[in-house]
Tab-separated table of C-alpha atoms and ligand atoms in Angstrom:
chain	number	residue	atom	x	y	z
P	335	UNK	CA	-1.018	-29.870	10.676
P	336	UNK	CA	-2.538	-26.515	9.414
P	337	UNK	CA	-3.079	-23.198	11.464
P	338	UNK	CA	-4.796	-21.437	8.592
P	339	UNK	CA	-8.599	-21.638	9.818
P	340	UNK	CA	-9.176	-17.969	8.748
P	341	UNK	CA	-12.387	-15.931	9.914
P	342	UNK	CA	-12.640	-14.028	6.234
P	343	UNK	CA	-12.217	-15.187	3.227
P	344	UNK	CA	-11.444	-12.910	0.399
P	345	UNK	CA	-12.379	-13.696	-3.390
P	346	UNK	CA	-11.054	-11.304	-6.178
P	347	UNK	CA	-12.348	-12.247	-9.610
P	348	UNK	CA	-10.087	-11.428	-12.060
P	349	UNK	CA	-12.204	-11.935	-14.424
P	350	UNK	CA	-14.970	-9.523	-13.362
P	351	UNK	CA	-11.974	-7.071	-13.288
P	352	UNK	CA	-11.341	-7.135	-17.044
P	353	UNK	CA	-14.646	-7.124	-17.952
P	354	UNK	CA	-14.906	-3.845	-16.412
P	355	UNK	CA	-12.032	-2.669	-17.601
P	356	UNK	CA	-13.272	-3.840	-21.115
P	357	UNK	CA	-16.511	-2.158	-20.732
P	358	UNK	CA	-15.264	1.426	-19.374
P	359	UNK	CA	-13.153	1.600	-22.456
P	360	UNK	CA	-15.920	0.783	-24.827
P	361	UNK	CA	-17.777	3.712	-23.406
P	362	UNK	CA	-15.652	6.425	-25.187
P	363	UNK	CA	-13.851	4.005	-28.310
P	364	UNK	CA	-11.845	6.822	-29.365
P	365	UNK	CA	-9.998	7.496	-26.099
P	366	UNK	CA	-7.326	5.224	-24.294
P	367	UNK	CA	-8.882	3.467	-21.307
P	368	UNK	CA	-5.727	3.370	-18.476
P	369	UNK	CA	-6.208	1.984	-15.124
P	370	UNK	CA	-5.390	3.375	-12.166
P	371	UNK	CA	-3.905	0.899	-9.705
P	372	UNK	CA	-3.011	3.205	-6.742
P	373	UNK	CA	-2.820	1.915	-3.196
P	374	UNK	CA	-2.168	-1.765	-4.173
P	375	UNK	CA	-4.777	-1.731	-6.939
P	376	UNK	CA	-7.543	-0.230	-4.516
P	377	UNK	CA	-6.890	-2.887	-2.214
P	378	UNK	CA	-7.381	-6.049	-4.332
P	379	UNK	CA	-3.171	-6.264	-4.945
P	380	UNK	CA	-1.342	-4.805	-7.535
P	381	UNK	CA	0.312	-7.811	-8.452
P	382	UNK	CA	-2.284	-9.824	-9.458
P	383	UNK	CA	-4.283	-6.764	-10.774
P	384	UNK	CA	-1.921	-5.155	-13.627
P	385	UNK	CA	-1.012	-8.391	-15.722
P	386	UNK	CA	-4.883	-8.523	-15.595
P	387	UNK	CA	-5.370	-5.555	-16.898
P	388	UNK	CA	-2.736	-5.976	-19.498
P	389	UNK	CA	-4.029	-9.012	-20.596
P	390	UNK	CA	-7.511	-6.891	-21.777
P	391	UNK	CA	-5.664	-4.365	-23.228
P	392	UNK	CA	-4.433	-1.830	-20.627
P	393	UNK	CA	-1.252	-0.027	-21.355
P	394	UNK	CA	-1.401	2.648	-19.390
P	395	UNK	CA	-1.130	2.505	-15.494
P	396	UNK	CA	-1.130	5.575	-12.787
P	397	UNK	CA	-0.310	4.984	-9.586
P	398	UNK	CA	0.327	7.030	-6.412
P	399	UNK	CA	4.204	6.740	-5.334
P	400	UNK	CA	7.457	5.326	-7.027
P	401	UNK	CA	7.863	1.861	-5.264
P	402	UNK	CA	4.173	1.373	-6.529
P	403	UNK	CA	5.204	2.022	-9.986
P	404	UNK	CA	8.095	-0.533	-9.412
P	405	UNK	CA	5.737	-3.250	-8.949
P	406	UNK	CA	3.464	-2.185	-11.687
P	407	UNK	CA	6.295	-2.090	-14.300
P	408	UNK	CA	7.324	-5.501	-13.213
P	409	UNK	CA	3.623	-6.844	-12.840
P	410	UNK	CA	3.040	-5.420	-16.626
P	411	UNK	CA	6.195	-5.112	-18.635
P	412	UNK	CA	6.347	-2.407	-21.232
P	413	UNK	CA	3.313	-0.562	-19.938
P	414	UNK	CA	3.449	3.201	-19.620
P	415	UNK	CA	3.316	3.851	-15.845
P	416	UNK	CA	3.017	7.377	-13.924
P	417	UNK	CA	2.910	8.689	-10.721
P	418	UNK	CA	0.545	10.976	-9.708
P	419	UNK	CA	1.875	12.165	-6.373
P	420	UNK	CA	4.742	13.466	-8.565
P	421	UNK	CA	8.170	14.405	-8.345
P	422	UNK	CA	9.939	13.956	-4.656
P	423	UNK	CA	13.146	16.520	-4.593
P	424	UNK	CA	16.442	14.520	-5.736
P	425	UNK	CA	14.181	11.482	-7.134
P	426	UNK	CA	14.123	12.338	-10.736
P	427	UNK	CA	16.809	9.525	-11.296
P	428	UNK	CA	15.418	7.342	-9.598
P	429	UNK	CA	12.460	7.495	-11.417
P	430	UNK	CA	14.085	7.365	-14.520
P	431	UNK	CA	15.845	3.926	-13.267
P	432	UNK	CA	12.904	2.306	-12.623
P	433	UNK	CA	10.770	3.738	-15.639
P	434	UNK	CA	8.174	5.295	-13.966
P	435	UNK	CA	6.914	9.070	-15.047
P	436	UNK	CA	6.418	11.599	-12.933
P	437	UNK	CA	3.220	13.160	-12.903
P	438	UNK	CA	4.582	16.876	-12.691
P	439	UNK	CA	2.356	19.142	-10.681
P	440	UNK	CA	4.306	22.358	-9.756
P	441	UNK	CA	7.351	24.609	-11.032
P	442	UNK	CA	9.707	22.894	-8.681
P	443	UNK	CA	9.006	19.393	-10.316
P	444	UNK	CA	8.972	20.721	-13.928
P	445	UNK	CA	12.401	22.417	-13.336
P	446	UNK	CA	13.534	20.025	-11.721
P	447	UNK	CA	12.751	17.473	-14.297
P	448	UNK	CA	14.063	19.594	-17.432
P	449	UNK	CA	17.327	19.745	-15.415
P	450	UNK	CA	17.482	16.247	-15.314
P	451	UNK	CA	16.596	15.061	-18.692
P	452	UNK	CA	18.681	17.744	-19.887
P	453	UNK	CA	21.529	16.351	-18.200
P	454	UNK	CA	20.883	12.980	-19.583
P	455	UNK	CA	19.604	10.438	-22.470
P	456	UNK	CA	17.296	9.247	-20.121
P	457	UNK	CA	13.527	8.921	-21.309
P	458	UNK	CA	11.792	12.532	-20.706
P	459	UNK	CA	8.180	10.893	-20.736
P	460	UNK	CA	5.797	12.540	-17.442
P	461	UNK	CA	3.198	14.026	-17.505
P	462	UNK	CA	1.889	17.776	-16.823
P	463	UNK	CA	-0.672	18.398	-14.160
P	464	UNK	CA	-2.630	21.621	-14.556
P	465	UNK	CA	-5.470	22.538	-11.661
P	466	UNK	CA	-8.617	23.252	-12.979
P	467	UNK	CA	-10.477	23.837	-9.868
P	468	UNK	CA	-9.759	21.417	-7.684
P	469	UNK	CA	-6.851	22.782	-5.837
P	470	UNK	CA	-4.952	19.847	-4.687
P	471	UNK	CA	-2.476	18.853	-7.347
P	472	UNK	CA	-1.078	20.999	-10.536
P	473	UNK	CA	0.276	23.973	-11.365
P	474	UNK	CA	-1.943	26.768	-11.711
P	475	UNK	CA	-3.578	28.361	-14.869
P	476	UNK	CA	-1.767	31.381	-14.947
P	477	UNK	CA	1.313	29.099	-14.374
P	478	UNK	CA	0.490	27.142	-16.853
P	479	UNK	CA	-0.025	30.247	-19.449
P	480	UNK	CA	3.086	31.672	-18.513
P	481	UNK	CA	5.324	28.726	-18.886
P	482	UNK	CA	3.974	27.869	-22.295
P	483	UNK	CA	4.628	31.801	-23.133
P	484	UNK	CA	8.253	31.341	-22.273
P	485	UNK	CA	8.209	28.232	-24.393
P	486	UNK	CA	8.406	25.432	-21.806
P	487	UNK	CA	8.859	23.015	-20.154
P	488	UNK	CA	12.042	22.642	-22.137
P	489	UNK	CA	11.034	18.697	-22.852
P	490	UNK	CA	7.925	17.408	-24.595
P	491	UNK	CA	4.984	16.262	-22.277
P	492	UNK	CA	4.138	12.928	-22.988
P	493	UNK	CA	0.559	13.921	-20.961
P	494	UNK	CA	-1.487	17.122	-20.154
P	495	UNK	CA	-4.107	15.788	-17.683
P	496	UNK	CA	-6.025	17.587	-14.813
P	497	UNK	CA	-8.357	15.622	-12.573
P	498	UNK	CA	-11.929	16.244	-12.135
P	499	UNK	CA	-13.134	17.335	-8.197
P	500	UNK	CA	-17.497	16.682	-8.191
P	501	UNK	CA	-18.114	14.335	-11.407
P	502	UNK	CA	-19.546	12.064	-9.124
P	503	UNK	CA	-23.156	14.484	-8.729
P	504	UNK	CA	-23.588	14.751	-12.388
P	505	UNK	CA	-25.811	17.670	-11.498
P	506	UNK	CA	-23.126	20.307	-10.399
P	507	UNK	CA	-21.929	22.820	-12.417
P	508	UNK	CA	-18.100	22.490	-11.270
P	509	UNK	CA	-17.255	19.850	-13.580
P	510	UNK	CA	-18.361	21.716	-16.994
P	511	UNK	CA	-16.643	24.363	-16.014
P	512	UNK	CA	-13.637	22.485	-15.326
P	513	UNK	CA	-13.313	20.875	-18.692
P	514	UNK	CA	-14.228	24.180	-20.652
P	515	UNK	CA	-11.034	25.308	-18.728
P	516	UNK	CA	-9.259	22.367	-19.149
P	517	UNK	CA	-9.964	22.867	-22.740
P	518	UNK	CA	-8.617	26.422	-23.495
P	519	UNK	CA	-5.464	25.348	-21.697
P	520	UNK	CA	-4.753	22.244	-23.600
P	521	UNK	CA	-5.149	24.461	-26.641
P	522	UNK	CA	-1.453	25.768	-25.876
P	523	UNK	CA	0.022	22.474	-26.226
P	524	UNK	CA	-2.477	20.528	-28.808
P	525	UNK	CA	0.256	18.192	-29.644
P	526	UNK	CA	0.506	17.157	-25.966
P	527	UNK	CA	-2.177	14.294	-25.048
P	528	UNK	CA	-4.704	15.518	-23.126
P	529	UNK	CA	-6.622	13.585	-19.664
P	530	UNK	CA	-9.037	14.282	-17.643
P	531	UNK	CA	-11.929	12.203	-16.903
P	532	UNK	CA	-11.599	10.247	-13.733
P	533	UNK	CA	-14.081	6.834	-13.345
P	534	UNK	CA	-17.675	9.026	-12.815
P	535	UNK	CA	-16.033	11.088	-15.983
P	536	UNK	CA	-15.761	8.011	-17.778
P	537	UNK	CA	-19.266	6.464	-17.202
P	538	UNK	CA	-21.199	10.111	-17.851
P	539	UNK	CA	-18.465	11.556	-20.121
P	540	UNK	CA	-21.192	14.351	-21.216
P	541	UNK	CA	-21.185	17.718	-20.234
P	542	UNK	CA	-22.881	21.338	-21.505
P	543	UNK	CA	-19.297	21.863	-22.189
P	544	UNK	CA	-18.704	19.036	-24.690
P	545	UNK	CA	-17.145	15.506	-23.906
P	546	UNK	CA	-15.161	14.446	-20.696
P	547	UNK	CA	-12.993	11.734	-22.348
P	548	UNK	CA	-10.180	13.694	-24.709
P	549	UNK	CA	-7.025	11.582	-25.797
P	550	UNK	CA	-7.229	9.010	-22.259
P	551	UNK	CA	-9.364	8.466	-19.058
P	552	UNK	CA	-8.421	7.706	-15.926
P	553	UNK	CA	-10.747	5.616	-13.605
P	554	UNK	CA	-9.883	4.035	-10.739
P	555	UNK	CA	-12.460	2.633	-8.449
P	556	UNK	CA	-14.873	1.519	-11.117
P	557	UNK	CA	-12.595	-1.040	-12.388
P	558	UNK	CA	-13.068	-2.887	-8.831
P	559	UNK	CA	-16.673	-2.970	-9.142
P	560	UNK	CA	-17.609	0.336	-6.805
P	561	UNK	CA	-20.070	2.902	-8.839
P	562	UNK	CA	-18.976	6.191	-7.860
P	563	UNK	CA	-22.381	8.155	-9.197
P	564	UNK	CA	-25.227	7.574	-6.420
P	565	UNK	CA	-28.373	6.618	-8.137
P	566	UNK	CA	-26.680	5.770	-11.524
P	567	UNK	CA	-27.185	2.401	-13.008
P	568	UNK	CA	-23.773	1.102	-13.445
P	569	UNK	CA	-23.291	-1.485	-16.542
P	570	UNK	CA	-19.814	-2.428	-14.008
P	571	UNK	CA	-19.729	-6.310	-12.279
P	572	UNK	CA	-18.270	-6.698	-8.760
P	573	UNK	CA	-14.845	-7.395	-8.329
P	574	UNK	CA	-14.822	-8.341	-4.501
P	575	UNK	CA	-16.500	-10.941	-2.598
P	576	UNK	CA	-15.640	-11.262	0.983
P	577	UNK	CA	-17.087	-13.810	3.387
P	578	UNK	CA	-16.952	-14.316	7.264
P	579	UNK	CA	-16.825	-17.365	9.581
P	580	UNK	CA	-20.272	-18.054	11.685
P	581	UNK	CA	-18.350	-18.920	15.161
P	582	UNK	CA	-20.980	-18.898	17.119
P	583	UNK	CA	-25.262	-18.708	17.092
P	584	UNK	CA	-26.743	-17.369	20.182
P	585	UNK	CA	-30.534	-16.954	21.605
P	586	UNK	CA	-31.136	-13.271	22.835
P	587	UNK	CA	-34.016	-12.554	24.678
P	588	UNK	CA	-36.394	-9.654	23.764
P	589	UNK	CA	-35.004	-7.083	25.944
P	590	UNK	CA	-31.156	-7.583	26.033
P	591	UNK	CA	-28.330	-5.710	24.050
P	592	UNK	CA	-25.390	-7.204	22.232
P	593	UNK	CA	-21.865	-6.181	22.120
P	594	UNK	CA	-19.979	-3.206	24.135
P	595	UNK	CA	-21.557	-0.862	25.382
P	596	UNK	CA	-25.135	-2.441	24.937
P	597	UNK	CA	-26.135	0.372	22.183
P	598	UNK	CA	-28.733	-2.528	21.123
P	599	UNK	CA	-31.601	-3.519	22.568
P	600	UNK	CA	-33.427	-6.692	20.786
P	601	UNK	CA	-36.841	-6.013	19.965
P	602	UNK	CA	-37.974	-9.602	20.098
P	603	UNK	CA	-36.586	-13.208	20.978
P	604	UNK	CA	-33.428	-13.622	18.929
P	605	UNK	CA	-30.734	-15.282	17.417
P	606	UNK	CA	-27.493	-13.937	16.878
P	607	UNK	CA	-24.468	-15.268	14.868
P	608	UNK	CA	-21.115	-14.003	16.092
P	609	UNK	CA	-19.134	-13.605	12.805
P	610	UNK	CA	-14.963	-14.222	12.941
P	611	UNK	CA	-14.407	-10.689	11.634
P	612	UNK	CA	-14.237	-7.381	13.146
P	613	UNK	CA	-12.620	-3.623	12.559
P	614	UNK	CA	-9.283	-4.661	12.257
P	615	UNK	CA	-10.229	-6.497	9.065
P	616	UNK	CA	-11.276	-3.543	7.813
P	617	UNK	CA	-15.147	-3.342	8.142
P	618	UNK	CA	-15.463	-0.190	9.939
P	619	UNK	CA	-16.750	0.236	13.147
P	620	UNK	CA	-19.064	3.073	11.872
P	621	UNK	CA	-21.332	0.279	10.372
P	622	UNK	CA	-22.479	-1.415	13.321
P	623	UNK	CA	-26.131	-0.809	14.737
P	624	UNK	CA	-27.188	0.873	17.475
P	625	UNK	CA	-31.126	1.791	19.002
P	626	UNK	CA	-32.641	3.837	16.115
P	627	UNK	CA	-29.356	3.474	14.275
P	628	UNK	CA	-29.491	0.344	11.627
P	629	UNK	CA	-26.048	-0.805	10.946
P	630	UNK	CA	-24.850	-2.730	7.565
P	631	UNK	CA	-26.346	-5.861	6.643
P	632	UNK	CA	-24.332	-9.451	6.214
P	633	UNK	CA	-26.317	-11.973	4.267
P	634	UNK	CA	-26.427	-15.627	5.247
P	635	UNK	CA	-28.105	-17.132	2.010
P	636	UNK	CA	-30.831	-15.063	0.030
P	637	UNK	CA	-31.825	-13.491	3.896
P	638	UNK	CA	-29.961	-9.865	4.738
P	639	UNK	CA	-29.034	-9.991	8.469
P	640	UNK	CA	-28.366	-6.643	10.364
P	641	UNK	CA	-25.151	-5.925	12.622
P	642	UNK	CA	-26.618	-5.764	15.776
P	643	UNK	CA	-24.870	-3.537	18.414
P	644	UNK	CA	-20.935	-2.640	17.962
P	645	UNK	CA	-18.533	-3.830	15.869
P	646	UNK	CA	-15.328	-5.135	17.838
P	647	UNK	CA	-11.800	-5.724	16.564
P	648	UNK	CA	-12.467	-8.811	15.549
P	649	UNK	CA	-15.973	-9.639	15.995
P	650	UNK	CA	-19.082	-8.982	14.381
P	651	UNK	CA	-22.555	-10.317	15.680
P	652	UNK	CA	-25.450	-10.323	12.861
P	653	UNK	CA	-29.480	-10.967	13.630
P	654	UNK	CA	-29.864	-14.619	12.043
P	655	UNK	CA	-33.692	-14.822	13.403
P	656	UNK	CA	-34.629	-14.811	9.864
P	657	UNK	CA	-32.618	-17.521	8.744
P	658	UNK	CA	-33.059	-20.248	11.367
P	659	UNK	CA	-30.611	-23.000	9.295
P	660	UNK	CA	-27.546	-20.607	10.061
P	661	UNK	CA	-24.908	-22.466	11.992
P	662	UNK	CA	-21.224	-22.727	13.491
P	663	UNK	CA	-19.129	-22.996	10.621
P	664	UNK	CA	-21.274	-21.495	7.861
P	665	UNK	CA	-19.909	-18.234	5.880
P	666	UNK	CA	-21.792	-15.187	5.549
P	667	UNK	CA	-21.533	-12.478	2.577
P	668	UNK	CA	-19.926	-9.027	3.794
P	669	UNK	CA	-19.429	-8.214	0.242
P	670	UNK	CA	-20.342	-9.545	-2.675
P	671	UNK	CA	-23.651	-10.167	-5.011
P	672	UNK	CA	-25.614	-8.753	-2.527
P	673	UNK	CA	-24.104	-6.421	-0.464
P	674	UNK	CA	-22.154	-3.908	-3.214
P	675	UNK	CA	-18.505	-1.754	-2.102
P	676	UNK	CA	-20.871	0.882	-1.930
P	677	UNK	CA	-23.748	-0.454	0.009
P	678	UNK	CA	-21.328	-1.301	2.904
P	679	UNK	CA	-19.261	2.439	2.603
P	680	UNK	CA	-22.959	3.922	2.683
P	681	UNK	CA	-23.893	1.598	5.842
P	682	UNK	CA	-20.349	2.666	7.586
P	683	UNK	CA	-20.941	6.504	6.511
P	684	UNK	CA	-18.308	6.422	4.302
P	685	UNK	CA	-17.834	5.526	0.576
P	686	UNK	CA	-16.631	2.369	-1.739
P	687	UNK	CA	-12.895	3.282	-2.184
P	688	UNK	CA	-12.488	3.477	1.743
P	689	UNK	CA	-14.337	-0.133	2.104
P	690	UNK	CA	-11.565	-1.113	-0.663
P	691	UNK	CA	-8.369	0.262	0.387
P	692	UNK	CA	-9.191	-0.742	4.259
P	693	UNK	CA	-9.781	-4.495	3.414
P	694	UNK	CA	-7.796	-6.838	5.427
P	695	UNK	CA	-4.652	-8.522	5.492
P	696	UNK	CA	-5.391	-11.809	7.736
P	697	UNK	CA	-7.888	-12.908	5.386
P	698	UNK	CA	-7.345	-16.396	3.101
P	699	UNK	CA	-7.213	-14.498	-0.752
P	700	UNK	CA	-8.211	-16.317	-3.609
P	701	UNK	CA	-7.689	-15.214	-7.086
P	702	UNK	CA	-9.817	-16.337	-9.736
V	1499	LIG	C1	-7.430	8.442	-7.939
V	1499	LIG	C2	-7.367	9.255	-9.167
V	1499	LIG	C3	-8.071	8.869	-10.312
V	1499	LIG	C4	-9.068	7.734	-10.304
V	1499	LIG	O1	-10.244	8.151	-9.640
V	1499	LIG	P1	-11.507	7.204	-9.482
V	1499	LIG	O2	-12.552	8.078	-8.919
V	1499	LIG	O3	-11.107	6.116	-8.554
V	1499	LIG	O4	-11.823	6.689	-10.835
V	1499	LIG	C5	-7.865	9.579	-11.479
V	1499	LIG	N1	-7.032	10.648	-11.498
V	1499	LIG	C6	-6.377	11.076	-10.400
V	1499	LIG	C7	-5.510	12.275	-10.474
V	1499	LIG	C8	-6.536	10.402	-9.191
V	1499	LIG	O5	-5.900	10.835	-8.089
């Protein structure tokens, strides 16, 4: 007899996936659209994500660590896959084993690197990271300059990228800056392909400077549906739906509070729906509601229902006055149609790719 009655239930359209993929690459026809797939494909699962992908047309992949980039290569044979957190000391063969390029962001990692291939027929293909403002990942300008002086790296580049740090407030200055940088330094290796333009550099490519998109782009969370420039309308379809079990409806008097710590105080006669989901799915317990404070919304139907009071580990209650058919059993939409990645990450104070990469793992996932 089953066990499986699960409280969420988690529906990744496949589909939807490709399409965006499809339509951030028609944005900019002249550059190559790769997909970045860190963190198990943004928390949709990079298995089922990259033969997607490669089935539009994707044959470029980035992803964050090596055992990532094993599963990509063997999700999507014969793609081009890097890593962008680089170069680990005394991994360059492994990486070479499992043909994944290192995304090179220092001295130590190019050196390291040109030792290797040097030492070797292995493939040299990585990539070059150069910092053009951000100051995370790369190696610096000057570094840059100076190793290009001395005639380096000492192996050809298959990539020059840098990464964009406020493209997603089109109205800051940073980001022409960057690529007018960005462009003087590619200048010293124009045979090297050049990257730069993350997901908001993809959708609003332009800039006083000239063009974001160069040889290939790089976005990430727009592929799953998230729109990472407030206010913008984004042509991109959601990737995500996630539903949660109605366990329970409840009448709450006008008066009375709901959940821990009674933070919420119903205005008026109630009724409350206790959904089968809580914080350690992954909604965060930023978005619940509190006195003054409104929470997310769920939607049961066409009607939005608040959070009312605190969200518990694995509990949520929702305000169903407003929908007086809801019942034990039903499902109500956390994400999907009408609740967005974003909408929820602005309801929890947070953004889209943190709603993504926290979704659950005891939820039943469909592909379709
Ligand atoms: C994560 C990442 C991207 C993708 O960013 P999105 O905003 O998700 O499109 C691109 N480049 C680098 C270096 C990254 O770390």
């Amino acid at each position: 007899m089953t066990t499986d009655f699960p409280g969420g239930r988690l529906t990744i359209d496949l589909g939807a996936l490709a399409d965006n993929w499809r339509t951030l690459r028609s944005i900019s026809p002249q550059s190559e659209c790769a997909a970045v797939v860190k963190a198990d494909a943004y928390g949709i699962g990079l298995r089922r994500a990259a033969p997607a992908l490669a089935d539009a047309g994707a044959g470029t992949f980035f992803v964050a660590q090596l055992s990532e980039a094993v599963t990509a290569r063997a999700a999507a044979p014969g793609s081009a896959v890097y890593v962008l957190n680089g170069l680990p000391p005394g991994a360059a063969a492994a990486y070479a084993a499992a043909g994944a390029r290192p995304v090179l962001g220092s001295r130590e990692e190019i050196g390291e690197w040109a030792a290797f291939v040097a030492s070797t027929d292995a493939d040299p293909s990585a990539a070059i990271h150069v910092d053009t403002g951000m100051n995370r990942l790369g190696l610096s300008p000057d570094e840059f300059r100076a190793m290009r002086a001395a005639g380096g790296p000492g192996f050809a580049p298959a990539l020059l990228m840098s990464h964009l740090a406020c493209a997603d407030e089109p109205e800051r200055p940073e980001t022409a800056r960057q690529r007018k940088l960005f462009a003087e330094l590619r200048a010293l290796a124009p045979e090297t392909p050049a990257s730069l333009a993350n997901s908001a550099g993809t959708l609003r490519p332009e800039t006083s400077e000239g063009d974001l998109a160069f040889d290939l782009r790089r976005p990430g969370v727009s592929l799953y549906g998230a729109n990472p420039i407030a206010g913008f309308a984004s042509p991109l379809k959601p990737v995500v739906r996630l539903e949660a079990r109605i366990i329970q409806v409840r009448d709450v008097a006008a008066g009375e509070t709901v959940g821990y710590g009674g933070v919420e105080r119903m205005r008026r006669p109630s009724r409350v729906a206790v959904l089968s989901l809580g914080y350690a799915d992954g909604i965060l317990r930023a978005g619940g509601g509190a006195d003054g404070v409104p929470g997310a919304a769920a939607f049961v139907g066409e009607t939005p229902c608040p959070y009312v009071g605190r969200i518990s580990m694995d509990l949520i209650a929702i305000d169903v006055t407003d929908t007086p058919h809801a019942q034990r059993g039903d499902w109500a939409e956390i994400l999907g149609d009408h609740v967005g990645v974003d909408d929820l990450g602005r309801a929890c104070g947070t953004i889209g790719y943190e709603i993504l990469t926290s979704l659950g793992r005891r939820y039943e996932r469909t592909y379709v």
